Short mmCIF file of N, CA and C in Angstrom, two decimals:
data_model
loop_
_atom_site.label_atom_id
_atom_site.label_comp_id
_atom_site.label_asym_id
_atom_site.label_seq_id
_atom_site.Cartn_x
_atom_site.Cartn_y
_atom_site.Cartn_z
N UNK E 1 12.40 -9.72 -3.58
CA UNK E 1 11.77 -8.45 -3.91
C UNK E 1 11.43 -8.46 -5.40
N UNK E 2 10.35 -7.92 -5.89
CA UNK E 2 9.70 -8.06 -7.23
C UNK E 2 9.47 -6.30 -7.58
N UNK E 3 9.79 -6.01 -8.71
CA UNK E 3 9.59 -4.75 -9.15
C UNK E 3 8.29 -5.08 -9.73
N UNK E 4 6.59 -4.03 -9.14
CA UNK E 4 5.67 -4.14 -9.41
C UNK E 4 4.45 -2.92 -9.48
N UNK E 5 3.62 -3.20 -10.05
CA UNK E 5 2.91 -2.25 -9.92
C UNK E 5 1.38 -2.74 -9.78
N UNK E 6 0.58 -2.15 -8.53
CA UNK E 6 -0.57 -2.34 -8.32
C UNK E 6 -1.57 -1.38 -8.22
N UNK E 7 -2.72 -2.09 -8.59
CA UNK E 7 -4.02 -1.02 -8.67
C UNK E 7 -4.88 -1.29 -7.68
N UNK E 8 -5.39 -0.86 -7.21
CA UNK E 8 -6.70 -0.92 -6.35
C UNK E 8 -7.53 0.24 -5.81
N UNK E 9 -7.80 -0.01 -4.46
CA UNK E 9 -8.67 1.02 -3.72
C UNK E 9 -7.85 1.58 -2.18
N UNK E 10 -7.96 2.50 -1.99
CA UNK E 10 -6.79 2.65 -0.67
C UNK E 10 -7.99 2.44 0.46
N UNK E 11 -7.77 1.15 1.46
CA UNK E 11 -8.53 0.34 2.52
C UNK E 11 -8.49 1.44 3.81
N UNK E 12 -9.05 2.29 3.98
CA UNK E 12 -8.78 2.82 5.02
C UNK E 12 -8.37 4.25 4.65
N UNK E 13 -7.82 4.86 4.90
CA UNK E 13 -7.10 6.26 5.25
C UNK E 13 -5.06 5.90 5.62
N UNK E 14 -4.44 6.54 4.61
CA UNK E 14 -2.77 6.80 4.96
C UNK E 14 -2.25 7.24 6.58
N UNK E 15 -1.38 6.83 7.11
CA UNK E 15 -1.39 7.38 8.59
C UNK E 15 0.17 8.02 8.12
N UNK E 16 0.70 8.74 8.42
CA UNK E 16 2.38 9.61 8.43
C UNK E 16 2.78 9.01 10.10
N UNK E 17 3.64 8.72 9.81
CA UNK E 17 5.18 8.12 11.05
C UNK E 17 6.06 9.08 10.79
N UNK E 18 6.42 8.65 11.97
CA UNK E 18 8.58 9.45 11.99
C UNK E 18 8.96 8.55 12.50
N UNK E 19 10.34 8.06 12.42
CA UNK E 19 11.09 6.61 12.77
C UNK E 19 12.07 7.08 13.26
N UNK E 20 12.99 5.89 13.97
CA UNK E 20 13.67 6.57 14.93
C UNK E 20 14.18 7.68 14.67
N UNK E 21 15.23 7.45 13.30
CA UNK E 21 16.29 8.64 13.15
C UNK E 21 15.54 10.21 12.84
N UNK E 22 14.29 10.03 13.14
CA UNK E 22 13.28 11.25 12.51
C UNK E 22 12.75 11.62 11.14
N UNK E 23 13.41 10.29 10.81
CA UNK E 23 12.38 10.32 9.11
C UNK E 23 11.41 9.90 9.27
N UNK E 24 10.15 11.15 8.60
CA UNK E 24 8.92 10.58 8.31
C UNK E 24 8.78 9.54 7.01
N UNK E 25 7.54 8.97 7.13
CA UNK E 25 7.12 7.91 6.09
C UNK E 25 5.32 7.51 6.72
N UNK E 26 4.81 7.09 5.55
CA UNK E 26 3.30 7.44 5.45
C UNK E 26 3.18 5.60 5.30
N UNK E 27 2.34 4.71 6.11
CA UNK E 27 1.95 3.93 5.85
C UNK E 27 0.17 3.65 5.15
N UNK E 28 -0.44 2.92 4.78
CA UNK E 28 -1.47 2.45 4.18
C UNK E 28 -1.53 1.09 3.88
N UNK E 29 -2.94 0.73 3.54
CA UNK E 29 -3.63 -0.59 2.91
C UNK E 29 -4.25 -0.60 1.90
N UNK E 30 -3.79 -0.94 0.31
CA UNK E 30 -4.72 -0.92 -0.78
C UNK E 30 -5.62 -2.54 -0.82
N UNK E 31 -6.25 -1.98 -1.07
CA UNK E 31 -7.57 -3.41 -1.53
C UNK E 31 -7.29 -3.33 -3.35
N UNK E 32 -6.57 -4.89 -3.35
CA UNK E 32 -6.46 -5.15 -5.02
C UNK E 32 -7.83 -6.15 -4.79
N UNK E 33 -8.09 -6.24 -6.08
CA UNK E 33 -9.07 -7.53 -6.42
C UNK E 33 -8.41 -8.22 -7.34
N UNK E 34 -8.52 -9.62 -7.26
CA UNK E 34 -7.51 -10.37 -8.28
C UNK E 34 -8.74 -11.45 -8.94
N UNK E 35 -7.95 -11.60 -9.50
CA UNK E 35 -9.46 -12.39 -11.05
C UNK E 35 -10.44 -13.35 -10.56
N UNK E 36 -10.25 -13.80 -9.58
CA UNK E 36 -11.82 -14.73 -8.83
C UNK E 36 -12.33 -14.03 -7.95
N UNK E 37 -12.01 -12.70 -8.50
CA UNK E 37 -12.96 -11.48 -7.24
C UNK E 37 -12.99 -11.23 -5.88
N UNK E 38 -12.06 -12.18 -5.60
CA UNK E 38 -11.15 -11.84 -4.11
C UNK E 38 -10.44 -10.25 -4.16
N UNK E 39 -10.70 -10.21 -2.79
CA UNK E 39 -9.61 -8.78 -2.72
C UNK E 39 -8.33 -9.38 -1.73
N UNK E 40 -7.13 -9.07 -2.36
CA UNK E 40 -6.03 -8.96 -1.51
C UNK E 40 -5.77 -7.60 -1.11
N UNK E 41 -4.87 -7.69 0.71
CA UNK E 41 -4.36 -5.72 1.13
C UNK E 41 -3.11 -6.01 0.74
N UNK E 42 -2.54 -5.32 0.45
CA UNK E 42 -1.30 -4.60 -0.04
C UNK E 42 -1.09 -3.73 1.69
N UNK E 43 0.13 -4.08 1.84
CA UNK E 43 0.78 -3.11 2.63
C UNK E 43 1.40 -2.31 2.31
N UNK E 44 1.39 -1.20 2.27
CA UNK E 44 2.52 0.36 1.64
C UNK E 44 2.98 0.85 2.77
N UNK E 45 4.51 1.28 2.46
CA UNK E 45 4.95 2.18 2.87
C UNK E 45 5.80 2.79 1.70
N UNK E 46 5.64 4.68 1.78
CA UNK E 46 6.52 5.52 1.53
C UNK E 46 7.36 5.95 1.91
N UNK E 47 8.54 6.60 1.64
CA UNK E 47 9.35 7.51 2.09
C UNK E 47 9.54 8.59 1.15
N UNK E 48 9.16 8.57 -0.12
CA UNK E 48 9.38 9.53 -1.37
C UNK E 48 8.65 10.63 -0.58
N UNK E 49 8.78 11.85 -0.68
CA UNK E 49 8.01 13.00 0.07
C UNK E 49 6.34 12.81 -1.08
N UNK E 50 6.81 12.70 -2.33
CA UNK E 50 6.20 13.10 -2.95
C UNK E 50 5.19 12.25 -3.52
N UNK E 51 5.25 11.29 -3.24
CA UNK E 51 4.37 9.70 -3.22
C UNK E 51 3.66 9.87 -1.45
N UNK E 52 4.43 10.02 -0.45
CA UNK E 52 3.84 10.61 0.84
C UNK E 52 2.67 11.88 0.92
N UNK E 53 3.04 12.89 0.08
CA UNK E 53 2.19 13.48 0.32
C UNK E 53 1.00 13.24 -0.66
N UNK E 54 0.91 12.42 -1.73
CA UNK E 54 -0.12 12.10 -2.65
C UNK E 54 -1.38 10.84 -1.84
N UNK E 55 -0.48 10.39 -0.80
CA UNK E 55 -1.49 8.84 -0.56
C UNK E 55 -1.95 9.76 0.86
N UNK E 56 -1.57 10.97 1.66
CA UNK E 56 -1.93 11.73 2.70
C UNK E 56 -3.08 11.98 2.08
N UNK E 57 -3.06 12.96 0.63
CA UNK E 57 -4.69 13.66 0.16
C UNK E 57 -5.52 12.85 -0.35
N UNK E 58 -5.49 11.49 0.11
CA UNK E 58 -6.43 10.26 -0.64
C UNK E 58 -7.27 10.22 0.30
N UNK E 59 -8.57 9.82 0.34
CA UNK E 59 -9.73 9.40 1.64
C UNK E 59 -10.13 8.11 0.80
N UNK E 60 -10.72 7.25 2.21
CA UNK E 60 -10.84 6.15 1.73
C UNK E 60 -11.55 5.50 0.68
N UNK E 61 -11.05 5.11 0.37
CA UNK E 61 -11.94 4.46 -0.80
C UNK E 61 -11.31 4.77 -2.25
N UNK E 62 -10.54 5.58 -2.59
CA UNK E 62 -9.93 6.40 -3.49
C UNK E 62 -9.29 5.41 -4.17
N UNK E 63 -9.26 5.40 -5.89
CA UNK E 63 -8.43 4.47 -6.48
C UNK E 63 -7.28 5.09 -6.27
N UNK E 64 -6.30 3.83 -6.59
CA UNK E 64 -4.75 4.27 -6.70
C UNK E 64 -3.79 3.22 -7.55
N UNK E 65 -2.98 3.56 -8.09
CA UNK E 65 -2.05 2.48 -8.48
C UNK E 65 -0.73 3.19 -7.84
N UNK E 66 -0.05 2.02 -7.63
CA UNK E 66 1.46 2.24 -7.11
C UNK E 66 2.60 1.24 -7.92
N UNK E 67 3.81 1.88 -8.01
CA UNK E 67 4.62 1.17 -8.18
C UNK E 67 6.10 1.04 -7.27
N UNK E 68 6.61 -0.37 -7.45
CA UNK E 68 7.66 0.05 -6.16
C UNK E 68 8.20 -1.13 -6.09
N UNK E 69 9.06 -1.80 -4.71
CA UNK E 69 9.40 -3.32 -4.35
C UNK E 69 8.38 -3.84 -3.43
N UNK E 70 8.12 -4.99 -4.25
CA UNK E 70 6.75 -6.08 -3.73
C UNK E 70 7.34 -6.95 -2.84
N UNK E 71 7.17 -7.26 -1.60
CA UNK E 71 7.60 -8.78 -1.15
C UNK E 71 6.05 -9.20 -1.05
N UNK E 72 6.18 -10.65 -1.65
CA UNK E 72 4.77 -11.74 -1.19
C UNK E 72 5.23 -11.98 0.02
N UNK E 73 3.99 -12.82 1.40
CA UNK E 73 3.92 -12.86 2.48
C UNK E 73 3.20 -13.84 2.88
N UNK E 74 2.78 -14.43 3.60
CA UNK E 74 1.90 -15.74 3.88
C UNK E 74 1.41 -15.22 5.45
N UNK E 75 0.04 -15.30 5.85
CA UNK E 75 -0.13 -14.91 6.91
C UNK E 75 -1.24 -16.20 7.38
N UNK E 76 -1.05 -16.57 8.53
CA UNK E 76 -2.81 -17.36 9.02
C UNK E 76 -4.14 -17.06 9.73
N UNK E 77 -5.01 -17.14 9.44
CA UNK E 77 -6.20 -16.36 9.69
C UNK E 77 -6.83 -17.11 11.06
N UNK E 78 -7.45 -16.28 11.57
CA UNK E 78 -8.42 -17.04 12.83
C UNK E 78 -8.18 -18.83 12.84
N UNK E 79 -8.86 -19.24 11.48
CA UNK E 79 -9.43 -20.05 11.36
C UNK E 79 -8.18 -21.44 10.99
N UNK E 80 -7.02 -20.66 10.86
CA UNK E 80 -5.83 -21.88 10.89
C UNK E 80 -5.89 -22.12 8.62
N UNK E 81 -6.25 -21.10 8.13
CA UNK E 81 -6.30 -21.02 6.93
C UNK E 81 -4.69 -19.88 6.48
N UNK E 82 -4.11 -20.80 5.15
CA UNK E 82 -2.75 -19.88 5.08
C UNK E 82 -3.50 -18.72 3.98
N UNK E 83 -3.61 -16.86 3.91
CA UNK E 83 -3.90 -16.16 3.12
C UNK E 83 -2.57 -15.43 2.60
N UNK E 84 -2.76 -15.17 1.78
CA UNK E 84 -1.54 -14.04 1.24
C UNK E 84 -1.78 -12.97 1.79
N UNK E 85 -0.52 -12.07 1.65
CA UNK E 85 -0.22 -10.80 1.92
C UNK E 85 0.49 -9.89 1.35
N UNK E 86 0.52 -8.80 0.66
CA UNK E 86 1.69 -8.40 0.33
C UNK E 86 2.21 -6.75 0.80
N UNK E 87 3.83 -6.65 0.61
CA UNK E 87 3.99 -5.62 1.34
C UNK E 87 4.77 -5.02 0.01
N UNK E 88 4.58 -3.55 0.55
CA UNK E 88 5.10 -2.93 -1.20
C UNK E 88 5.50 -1.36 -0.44
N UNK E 89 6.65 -1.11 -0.82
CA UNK E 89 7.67 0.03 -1.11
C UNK E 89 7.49 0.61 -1.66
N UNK E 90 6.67 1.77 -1.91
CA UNK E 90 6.04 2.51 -3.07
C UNK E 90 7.15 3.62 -3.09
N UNK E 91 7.35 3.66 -4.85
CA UNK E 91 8.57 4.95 -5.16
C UNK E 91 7.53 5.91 -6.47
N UNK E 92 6.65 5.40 -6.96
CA UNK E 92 5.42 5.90 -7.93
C UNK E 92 4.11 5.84 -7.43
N UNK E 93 3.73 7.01 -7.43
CA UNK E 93 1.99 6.65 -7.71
C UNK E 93 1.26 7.55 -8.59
N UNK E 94 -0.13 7.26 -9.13
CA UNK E 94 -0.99 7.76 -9.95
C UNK E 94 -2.45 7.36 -9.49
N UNK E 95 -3.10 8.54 -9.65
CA UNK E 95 -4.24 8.54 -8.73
C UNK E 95 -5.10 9.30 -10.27
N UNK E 96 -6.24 9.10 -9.26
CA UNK E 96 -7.38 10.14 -10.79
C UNK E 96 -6.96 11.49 -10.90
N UNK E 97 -6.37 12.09 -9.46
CA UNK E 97 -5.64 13.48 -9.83
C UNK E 97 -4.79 13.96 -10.14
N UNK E 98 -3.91 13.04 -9.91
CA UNK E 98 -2.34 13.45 -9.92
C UNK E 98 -1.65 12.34 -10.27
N UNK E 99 -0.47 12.40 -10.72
CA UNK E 99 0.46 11.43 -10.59
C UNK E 99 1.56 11.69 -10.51
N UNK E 100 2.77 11.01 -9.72
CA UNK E 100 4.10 11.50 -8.87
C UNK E 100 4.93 10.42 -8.92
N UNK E 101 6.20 10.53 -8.95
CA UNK E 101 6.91 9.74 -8.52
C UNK E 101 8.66 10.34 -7.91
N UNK E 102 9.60 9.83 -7.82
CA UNK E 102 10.33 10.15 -7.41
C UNK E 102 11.32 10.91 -7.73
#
């Protein structure tokens, strides 16, 4: 686990879960771009209410930075190619409107 912070674009729209024990938590996909102009997704999940309800009032496309625990990931594509992935624990975020954390 890596303490990190990322910027990008939120890929999609935030969806809200409840898990077994009945805690909600808000998943998402940010689109980073990294310096040869590739975009990597970021996987998020929240549980902070207050980082949850900030990535809920985002529509797609919306910048965002987050901060939180990073795990890197290795995934294979159609094509038998290894891409990265990463998944991130968001406990901060800051947006053009707001910014929250825990």
């Amino acid at each position: 686990m890596i303490d990190a912070l990322i910027a990008g674009r939120l890929y999609g729209i935030a969806e809200q879960r409840t898990g077994h024990a009945g805690s909600s938590y808000v998943t998402c996909k940010v689109k980073a771009m990294t310096d040869d102009g590739d975009g990597i997704i970021c996987n998020v999940i929240a549980f902070n209410d207050v980082v949850r309800e900030a990535l809920l009032g985002l529509e797609d496309g919306a910048s965002v930075s987050l901060s939180g625990a990073l795990t890197p990931k290795v995934w294979t594509d159609k094509q038998g190619n290894a891409r990265p992935a990463l998944d991130l624990v968001a406990h901060s975020i800051l947006t053009l409107s707001q910014s929250a954390s825990e």
